[in-house]
mmCIF file of C-alpha atoms in Angstrom:
data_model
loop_
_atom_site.group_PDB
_atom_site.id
_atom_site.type_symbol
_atom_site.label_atom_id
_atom_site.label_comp_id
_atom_site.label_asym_id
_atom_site.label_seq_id
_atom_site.Cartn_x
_atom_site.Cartn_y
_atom_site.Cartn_z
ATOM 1 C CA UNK M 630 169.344 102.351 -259.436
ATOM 2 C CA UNK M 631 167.613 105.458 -259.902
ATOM 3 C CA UNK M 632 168.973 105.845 -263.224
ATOM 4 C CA UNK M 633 168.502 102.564 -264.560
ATOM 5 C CA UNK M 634 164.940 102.734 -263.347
ATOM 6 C CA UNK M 635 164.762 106.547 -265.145
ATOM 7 C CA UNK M 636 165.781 104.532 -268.246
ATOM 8 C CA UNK M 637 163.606 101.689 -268.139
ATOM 9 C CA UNK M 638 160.786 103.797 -268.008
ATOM 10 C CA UNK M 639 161.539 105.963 -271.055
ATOM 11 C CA UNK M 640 162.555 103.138 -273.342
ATOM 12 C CA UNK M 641 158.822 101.339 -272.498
ATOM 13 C CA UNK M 642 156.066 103.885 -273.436
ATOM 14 C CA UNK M 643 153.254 101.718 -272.364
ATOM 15 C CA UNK M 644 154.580 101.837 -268.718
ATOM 16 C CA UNK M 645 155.227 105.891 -269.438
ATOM 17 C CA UNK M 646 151.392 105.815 -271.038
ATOM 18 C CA UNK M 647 150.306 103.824 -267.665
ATOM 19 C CA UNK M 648 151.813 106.232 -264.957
ATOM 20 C CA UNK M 649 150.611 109.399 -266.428
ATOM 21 C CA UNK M 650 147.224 108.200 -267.024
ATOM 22 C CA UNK M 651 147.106 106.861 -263.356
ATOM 23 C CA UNK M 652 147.994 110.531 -262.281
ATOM 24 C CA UNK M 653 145.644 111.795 -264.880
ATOM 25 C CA UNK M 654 142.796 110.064 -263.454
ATOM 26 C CA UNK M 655 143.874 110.611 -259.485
ATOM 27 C CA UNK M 656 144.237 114.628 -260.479
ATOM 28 C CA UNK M 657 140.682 114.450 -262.414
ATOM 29 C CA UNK M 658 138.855 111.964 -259.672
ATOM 30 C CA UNK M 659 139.568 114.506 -256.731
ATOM 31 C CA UNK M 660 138.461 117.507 -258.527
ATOM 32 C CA UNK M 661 134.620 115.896 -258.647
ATOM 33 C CA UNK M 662 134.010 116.448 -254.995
ATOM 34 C CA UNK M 663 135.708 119.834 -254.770
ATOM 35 C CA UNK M 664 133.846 121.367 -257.526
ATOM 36 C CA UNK M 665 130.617 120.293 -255.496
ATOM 37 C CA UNK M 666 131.710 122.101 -252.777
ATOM 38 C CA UNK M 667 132.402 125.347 -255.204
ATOM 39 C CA UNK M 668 129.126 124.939 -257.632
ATOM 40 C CA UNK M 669 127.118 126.762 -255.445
ATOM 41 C CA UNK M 670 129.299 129.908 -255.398
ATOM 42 C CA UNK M 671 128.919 130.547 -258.696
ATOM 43 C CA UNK M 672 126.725 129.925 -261.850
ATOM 44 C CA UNK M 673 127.980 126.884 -263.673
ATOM 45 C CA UNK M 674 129.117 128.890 -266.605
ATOM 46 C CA UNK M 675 131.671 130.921 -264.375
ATOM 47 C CA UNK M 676 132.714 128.250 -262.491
ATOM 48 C CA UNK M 677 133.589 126.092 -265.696
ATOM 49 C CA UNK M 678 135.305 129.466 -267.296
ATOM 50 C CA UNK M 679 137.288 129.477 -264.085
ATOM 51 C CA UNK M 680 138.224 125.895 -263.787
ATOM 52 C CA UNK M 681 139.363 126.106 -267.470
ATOM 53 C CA UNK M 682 141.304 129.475 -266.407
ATOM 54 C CA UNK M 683 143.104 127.775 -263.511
ATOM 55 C CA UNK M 684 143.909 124.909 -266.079
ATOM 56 C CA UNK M 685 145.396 127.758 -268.481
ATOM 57 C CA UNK M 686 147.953 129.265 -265.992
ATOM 58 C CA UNK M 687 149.108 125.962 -265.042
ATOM 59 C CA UNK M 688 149.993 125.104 -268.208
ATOM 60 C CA UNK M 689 151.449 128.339 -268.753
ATOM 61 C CA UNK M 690 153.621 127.746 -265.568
ATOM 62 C CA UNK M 691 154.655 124.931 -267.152
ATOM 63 C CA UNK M 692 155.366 125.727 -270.521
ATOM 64 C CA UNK M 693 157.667 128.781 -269.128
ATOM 65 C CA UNK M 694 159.168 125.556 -266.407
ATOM 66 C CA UNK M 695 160.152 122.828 -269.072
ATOM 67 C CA UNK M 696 159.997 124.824 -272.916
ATOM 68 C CA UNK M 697 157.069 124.138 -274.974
ATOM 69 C CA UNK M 698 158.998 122.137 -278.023
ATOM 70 C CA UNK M 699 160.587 119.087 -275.978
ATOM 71 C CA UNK M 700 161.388 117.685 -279.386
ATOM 72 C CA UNK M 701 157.630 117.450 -280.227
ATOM 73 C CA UNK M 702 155.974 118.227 -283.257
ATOM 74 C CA UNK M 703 153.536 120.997 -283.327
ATOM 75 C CA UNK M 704 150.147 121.558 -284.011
ATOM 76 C CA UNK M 705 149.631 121.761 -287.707
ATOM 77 C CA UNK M 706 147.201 123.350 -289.753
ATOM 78 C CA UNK M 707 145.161 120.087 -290.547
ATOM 79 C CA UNK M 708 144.473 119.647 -286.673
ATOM 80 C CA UNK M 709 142.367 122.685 -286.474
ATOM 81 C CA UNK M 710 138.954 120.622 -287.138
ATOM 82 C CA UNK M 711 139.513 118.164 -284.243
ATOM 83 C CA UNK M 712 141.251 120.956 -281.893
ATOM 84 C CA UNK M 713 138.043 122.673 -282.218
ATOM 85 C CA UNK M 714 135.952 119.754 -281.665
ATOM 86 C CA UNK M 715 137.975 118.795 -278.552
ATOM 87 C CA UNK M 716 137.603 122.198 -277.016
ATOM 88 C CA UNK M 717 133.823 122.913 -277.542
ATOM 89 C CA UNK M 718 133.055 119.171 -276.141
ATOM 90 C CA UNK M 719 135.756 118.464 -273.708
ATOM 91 C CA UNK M 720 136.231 122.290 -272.323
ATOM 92 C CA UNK M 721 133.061 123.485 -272.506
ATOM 93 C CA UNK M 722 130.346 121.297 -272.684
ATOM 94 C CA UNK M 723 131.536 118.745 -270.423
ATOM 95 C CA UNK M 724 132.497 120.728 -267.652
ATOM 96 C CA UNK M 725 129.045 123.206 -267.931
ATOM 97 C CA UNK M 726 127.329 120.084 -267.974
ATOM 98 C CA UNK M 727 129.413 118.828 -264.814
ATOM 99 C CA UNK M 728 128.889 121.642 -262.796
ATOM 100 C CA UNK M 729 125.093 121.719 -263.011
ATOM 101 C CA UNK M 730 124.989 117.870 -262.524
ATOM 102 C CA UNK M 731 127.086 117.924 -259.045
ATOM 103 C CA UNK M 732 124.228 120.794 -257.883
ATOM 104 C CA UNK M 733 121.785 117.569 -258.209
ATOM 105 C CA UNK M 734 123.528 114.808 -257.041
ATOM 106 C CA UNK M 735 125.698 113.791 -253.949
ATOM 107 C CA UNK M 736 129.833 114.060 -255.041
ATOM 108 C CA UNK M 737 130.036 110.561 -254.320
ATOM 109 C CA UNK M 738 127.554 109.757 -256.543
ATOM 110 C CA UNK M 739 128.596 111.731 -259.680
ATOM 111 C CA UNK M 740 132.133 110.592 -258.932
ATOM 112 C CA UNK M 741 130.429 106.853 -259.651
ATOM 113 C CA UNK M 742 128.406 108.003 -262.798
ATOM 114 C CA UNK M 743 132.021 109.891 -264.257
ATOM 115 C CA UNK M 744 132.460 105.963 -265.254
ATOM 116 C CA UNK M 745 130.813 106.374 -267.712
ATOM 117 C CA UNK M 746 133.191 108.392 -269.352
ATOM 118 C CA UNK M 747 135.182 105.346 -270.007
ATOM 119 C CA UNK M 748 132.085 103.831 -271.555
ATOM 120 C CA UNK M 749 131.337 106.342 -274.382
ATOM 121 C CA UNK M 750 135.029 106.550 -274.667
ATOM 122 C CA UNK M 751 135.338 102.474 -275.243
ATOM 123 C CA UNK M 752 132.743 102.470 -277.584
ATOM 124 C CA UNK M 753 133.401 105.133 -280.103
ATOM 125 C CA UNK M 754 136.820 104.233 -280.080
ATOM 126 C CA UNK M 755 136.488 100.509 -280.961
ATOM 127 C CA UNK M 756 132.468 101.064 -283.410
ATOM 128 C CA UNK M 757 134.271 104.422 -284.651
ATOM 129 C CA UNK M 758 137.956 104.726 -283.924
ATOM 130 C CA UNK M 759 138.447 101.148 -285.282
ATOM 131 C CA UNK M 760 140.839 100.492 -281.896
ATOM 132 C CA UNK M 761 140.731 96.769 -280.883
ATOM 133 C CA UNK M 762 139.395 95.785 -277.840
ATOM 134 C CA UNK M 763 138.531 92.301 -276.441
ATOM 135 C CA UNK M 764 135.449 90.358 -275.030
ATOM 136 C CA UNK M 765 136.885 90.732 -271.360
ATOM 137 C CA UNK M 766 136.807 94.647 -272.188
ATOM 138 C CA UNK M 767 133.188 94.407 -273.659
ATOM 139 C CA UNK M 768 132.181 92.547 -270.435
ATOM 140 C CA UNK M 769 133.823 95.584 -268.483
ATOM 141 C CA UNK M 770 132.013 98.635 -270.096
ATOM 142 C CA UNK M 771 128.877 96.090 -269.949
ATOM 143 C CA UNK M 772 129.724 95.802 -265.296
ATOM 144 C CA UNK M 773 130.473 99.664 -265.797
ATOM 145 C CA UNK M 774 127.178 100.614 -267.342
ATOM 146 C CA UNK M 775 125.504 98.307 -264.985
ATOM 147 C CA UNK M 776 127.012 99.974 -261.861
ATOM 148 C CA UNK M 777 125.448 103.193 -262.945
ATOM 149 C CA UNK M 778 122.008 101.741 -263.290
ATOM 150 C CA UNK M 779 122.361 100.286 -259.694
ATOM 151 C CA UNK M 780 122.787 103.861 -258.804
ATOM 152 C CA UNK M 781 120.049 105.253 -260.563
ATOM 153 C CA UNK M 782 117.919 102.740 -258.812
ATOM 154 C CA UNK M 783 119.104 104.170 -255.402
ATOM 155 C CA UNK M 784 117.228 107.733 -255.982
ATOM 156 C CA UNK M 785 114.499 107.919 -257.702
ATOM 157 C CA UNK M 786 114.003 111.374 -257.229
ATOM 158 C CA UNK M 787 113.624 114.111 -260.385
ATOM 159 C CA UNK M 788 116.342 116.155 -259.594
ATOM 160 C CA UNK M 789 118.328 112.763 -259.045
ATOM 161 C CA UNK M 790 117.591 111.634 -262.546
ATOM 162 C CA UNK M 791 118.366 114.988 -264.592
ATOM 163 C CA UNK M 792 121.423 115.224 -262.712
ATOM 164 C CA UNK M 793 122.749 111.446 -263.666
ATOM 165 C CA UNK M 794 121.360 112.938 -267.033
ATOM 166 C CA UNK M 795 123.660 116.119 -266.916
ATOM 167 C CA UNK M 796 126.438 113.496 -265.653
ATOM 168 C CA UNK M 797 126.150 111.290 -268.467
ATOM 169 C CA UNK M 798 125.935 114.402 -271.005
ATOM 170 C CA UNK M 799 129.148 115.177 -269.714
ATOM 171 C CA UNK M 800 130.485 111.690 -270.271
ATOM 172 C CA UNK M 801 129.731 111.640 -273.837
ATOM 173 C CA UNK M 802 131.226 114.843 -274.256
ATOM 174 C CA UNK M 803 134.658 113.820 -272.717
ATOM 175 C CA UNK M 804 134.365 110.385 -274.906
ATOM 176 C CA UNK M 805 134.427 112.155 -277.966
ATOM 177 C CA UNK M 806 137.068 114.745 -276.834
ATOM 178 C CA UNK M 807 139.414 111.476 -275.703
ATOM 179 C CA UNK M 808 138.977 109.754 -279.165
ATOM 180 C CA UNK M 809 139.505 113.353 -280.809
ATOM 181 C CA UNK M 810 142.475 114.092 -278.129
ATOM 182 C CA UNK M 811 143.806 110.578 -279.354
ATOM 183 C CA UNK M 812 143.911 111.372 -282.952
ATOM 184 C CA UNK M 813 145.888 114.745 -282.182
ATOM 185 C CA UNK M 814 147.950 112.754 -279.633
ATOM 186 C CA UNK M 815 151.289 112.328 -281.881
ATOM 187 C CA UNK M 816 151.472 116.661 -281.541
ATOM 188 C CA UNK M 817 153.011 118.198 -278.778
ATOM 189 C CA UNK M 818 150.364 117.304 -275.710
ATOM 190 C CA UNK M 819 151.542 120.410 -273.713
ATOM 191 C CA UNK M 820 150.918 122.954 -276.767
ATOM 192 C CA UNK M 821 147.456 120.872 -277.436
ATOM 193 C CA UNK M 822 146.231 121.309 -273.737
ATOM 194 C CA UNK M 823 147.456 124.803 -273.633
ATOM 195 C CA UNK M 824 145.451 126.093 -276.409
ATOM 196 C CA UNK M 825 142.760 123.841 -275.514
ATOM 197 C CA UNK M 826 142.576 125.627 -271.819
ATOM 198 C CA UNK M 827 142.651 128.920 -273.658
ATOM 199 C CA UNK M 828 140.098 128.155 -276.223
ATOM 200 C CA UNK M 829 137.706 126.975 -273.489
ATOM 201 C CA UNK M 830 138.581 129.833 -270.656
ATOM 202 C CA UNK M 831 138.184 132.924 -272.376
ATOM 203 C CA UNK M 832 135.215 132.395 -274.645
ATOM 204 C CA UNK M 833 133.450 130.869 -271.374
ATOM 205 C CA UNK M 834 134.734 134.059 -269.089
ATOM 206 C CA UNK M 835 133.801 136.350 -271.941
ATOM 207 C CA UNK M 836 130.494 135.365 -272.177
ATOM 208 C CA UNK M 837 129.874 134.841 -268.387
ATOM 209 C CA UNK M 838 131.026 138.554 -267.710
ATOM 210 C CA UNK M 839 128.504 139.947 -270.738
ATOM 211 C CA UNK M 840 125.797 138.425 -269.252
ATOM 212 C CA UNK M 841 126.556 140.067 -265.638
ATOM 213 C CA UNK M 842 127.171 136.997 -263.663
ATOM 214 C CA UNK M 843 129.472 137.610 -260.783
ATOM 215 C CA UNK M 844 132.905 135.910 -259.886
ATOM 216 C CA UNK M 845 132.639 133.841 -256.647
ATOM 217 C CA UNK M 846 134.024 135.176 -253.368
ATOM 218 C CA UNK M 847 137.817 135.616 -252.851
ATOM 219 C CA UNK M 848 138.355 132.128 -251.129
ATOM 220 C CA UNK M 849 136.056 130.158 -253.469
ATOM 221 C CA UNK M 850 137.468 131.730 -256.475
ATOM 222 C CA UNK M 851 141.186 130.900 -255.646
ATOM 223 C CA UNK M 852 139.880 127.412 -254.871
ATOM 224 C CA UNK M 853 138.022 127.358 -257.962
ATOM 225 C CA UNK M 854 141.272 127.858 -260.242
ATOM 226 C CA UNK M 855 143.471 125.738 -258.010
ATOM 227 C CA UNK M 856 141.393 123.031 -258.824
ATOM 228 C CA UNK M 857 141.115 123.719 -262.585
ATOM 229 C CA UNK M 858 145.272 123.831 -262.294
ATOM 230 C CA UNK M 859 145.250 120.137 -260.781
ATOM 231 C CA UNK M 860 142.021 118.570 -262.081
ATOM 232 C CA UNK M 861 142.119 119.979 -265.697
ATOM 233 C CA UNK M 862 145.303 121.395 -266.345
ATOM 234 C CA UNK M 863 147.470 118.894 -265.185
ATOM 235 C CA UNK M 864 145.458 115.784 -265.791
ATOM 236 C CA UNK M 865 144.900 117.257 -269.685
ATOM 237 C CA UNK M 866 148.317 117.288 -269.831
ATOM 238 C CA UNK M 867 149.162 113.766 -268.300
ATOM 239 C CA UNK M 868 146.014 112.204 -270.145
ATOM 240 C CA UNK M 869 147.140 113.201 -273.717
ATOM 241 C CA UNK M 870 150.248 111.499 -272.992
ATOM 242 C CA UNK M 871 148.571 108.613 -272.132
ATOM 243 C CA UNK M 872 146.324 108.184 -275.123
ATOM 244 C CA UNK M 873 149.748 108.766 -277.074
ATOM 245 C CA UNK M 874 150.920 105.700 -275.560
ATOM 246 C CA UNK M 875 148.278 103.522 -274.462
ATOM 247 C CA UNK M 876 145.513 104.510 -277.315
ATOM 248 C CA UNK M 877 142.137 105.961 -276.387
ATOM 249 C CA UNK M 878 140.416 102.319 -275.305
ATOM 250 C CA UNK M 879 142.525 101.320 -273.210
ATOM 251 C CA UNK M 880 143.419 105.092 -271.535
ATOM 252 C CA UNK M 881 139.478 104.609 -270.917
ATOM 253 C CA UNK M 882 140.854 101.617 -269.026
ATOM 254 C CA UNK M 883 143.367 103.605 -266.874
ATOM 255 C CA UNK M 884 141.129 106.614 -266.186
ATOM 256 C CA UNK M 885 138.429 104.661 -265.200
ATOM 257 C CA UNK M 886 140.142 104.563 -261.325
ATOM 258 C CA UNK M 887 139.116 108.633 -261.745
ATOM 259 C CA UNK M 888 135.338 107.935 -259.827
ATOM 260 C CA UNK M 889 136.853 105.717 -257.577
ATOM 261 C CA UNK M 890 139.516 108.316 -256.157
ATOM 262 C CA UNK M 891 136.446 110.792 -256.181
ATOM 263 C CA UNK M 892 133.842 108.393 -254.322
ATOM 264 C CA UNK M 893 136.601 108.130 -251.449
ATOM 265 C CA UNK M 894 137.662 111.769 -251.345
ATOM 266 C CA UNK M 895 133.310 111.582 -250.606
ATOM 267 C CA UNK M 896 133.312 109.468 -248.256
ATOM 268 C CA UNK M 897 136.501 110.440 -245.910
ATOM 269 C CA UNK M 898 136.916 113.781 -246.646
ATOM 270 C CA UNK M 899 133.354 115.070 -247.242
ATOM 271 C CA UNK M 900 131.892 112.580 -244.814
ATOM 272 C CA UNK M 901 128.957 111.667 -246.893
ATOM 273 C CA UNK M 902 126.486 108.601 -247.067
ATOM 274 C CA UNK M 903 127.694 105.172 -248.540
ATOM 275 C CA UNK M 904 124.138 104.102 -250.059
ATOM 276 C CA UNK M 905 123.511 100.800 -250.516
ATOM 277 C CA UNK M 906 123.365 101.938 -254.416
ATOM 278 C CA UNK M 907 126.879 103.157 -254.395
ATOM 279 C CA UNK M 908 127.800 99.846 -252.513
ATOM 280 C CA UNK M 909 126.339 97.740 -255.659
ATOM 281 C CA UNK M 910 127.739 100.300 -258.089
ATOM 282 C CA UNK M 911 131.017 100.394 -256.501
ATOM 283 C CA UNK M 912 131.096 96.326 -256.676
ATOM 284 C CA UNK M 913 130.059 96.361 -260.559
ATOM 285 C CA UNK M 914 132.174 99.035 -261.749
ATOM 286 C CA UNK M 915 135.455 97.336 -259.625
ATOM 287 C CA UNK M 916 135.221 94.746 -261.243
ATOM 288 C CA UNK M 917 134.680 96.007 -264.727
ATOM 289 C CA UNK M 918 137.769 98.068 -264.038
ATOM 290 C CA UNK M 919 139.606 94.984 -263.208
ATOM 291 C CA UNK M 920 138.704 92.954 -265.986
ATOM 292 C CA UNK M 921 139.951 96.506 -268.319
ATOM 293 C CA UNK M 922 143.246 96.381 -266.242
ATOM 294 C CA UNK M 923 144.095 92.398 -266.579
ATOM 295 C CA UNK M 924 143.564 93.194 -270.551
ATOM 296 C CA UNK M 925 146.770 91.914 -272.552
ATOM 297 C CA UNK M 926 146.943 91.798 -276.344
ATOM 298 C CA UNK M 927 149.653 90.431 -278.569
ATOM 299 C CA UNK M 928 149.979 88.438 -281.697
ATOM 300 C CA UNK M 929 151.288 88.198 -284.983
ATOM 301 C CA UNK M 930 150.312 91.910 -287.521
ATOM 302 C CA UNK M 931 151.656 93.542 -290.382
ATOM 303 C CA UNK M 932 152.117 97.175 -290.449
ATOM 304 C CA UNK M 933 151.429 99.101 -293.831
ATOM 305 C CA UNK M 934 153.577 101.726 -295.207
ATOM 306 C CA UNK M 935 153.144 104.991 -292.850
ATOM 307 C CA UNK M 936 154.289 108.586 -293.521
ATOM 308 C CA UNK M 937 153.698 111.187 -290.392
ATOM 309 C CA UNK M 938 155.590 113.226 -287.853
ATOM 310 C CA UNK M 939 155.822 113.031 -284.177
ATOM 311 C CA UNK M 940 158.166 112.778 -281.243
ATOM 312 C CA UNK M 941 160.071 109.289 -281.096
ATOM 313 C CA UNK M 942 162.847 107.266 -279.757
ATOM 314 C CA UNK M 943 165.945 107.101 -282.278
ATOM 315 C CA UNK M 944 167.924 103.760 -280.998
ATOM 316 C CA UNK M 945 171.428 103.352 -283.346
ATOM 317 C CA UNK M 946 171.653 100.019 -281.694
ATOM 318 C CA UNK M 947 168.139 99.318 -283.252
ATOM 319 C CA UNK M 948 165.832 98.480 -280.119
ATOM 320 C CA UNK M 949 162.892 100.121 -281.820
ATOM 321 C CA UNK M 950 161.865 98.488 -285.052
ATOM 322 C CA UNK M 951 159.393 101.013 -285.575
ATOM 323 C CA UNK M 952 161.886 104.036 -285.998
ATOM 324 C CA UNK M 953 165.468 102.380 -287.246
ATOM 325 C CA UNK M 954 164.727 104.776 -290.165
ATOM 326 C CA UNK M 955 167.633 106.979 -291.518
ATOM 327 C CA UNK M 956 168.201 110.798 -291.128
ATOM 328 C CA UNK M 957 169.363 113.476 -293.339
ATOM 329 C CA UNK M 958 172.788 114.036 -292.897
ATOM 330 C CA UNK M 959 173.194 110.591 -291.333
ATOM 331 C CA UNK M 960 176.531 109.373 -293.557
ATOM 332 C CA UNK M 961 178.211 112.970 -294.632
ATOM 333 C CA UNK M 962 176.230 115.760 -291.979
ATOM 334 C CA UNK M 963 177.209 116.356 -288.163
ATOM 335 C CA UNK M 964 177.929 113.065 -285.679
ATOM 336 C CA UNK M 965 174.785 111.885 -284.569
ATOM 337 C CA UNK M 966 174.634 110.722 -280.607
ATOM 338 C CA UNK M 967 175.609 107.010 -280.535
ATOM 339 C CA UNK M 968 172.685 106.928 -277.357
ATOM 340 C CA UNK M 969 169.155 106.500 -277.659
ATOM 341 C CA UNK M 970 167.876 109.874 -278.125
ATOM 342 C CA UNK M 971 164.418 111.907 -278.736
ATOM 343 C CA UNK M 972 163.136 114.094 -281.491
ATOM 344 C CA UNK M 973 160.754 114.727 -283.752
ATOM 345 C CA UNK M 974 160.498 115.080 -288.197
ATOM 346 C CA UNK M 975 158.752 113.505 -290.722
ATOM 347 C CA UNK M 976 159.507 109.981 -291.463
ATOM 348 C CA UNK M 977 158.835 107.035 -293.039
ATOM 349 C CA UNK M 978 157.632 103.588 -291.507
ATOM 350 C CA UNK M 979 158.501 100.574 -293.763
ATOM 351 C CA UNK M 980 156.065 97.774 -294.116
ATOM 352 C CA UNK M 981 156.898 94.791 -291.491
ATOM 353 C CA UNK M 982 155.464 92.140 -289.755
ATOM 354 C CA UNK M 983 156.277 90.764 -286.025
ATOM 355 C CA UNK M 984 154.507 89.994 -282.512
ATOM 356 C CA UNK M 985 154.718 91.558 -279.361
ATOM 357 C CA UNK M 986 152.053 92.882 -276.915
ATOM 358 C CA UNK M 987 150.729 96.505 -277.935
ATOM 359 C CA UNK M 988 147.563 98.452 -277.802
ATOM 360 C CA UNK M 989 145.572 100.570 -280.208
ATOM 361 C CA UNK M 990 147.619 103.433 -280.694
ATOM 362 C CA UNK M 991 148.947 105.368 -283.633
ATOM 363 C CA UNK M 992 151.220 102.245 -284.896
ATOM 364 C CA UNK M 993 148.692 99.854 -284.222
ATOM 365 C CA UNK M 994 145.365 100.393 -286.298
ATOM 366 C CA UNK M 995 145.152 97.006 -287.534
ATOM 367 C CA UNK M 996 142.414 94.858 -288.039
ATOM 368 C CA UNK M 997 142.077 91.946 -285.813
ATOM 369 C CA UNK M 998 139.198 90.125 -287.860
ATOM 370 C CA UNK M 999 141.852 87.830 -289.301
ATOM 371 C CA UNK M 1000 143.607 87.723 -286.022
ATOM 372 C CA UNK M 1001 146.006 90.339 -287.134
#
């Protein structure tokens, strides 16, 4: 059974997509809270540059644990724009901007405003990205946005409302780094993360040091990299693999359960205050997120002649349509395996045209205004 279930989930990527961006988001919505308890030991440039270095030796762990090729193809030359972008705005913006926010605001509520995240995300990747996405998920980032004016409206405070302000910077920030992450999402996600955790780290420790700003205590520095290993290393790693499978809308979809693990961490761990603003919030953005969950989208497309390398599933029985393309060597060179097997060149995709549910990822950049 445990085989056959081992199987199933490696011949349906979606369902592979789903479970790593559901550990993604449960890795990422618990770190929230316990940075809030570590912002104050630090400035919020050394505490990013530490969360960033405990994300680095994670990955590093992990690289030296499971081999960094996996079959994968590797970063290339023409991914250096967007691996910038993706590092400046997703591991250093966003998480200064995170830091100083949870100094203004409760964890609970920050962990409610980190919706927004899927917002920004939603909307650049359907006005920008082209990705489809339906009226029930318009509705949804409509209920999500809504549940973080309800908790505006709770505190009216200053410091309140340039905190939701540093929250929602941060938000943007990681939008455009998922819609960037997607585009770079056929590479290898472990070599992507790595270098994005490096990129971020040392520039960020670098700078912190030169200025003379201290490193936290000896406890709250150990806690500050353990939770850059979980909440950003890990939960990089997982969430590129779910925008390679699931696109970057609906990841948005998937991670938005991230607040929702940090608002109860709040509540039962932390023991802090359920406002009657995080009680409307909570209600709006639930259902938002279940309306983004129910979302299922199949019908009848063509896909264009495509040339590009990545990792995929070679089935000689045929049970991907997508990659039944030939290899070099395949009638005269070595046996190939007569199982389903991974790897990763260059190919060629073939023009065809079928139905069957799928979401906007690499294969999928239709348009939908003829229905297909």
């Amino acid at each position: 059974m445990g085989r056959d279930s081992a199987a199933k989930t490696s011949a349906n990527p979606q369902r592979q997509g789903l479970i790593a961006g559901l550990l993604a988001a449960v890795f990422f919505g618990l770190s929230a809270p316990l940075i809030s308890v570590v912002s104050r030991e630090g400035s919020p440039l050394m505490i990013a540059a530490l969360l960033y270095a405990g994300a680095a030796i994670a990955l590093l762990m992990v690289r030296a644990a499971v081999g960094l090729q996996q079959a994968e193809s590797p970063v290339q030359q023409r991914d250096l724009a967007p691996l910038v972008g993706l590092t400046v705005l997703g591991g250093i913006v966003g998480p200064l901007c995170l830091v100083q926010g949870l100094t203004l605001l409760s964890a609970g509520s920050a962990s409610l405003l980190l919706n927004l995240e899927a917002v920004f995300t939603l909307l650049i990747a359907v006005l920008i990205g082209r990705e489809h996405l339906s009226r029930n998920g318009l509705i949804a980032a409509v209920l999500i946005v809504a549940g973080a004016v309800f908790l505006s409206e709770g505190s009216l405070g200053g410091t309140t409302v340039q905190g939701g302000l540093l929250i929602g910077a941060a938000c943007l920030a990681w939008g455009i780094d998922n819609n960037l992450s997607q585009r770079l999402s056929l590479r290898n996600p472990l070599q992507i993360s790595l270098l994005k955790a490096l990129g971020a780290s040392v520039p960020m420790l670098l700078l912190a040091m030169g200025l003379g700003q201290q490193f936290p205590p000896g406890p709250a520095l150990l806690a500050t990299l353990a939770i850059g290993a979980i909440g950003y290393g890990l939960s990089i790693w997982l969430d590129l693999l779910a925008l390679r499978h699931l696109g970057a809308a609906r990841e948005a979809l998937v991670f938005s359960t991230a607040p929702f693990v940090g608002l109860l961490f709040s509540l039962l761990v932390l023991r802090e205050a359920f406002t009657s603003g995080m009680a409307m919030a909570s209600a709006a953005m639930l259902l938002g997120v279940g309306l983004l969950l129910k979302e299922d989208h199949s019908h009848w497309h063509r896909h264009q002649a495509l040339h590009h390398a990545h990792r995929h599933r070679h089935d000689p029985a045929g049970g991907d349509p997508h990659h039944s393309h030939n290899h070099p060597g395949d009638d005269n060179g070595p046996a190939k395996p007569q199982r389903a097997y991974w790897h990763a060149h260059e190919h060629q995709h073939a023009p065809i045209e079928h139905e069957h549910a799928h979401v906007s990822d690499a294969h999928h950049r239709h348009d939908h205004s003829q229905g297909g």
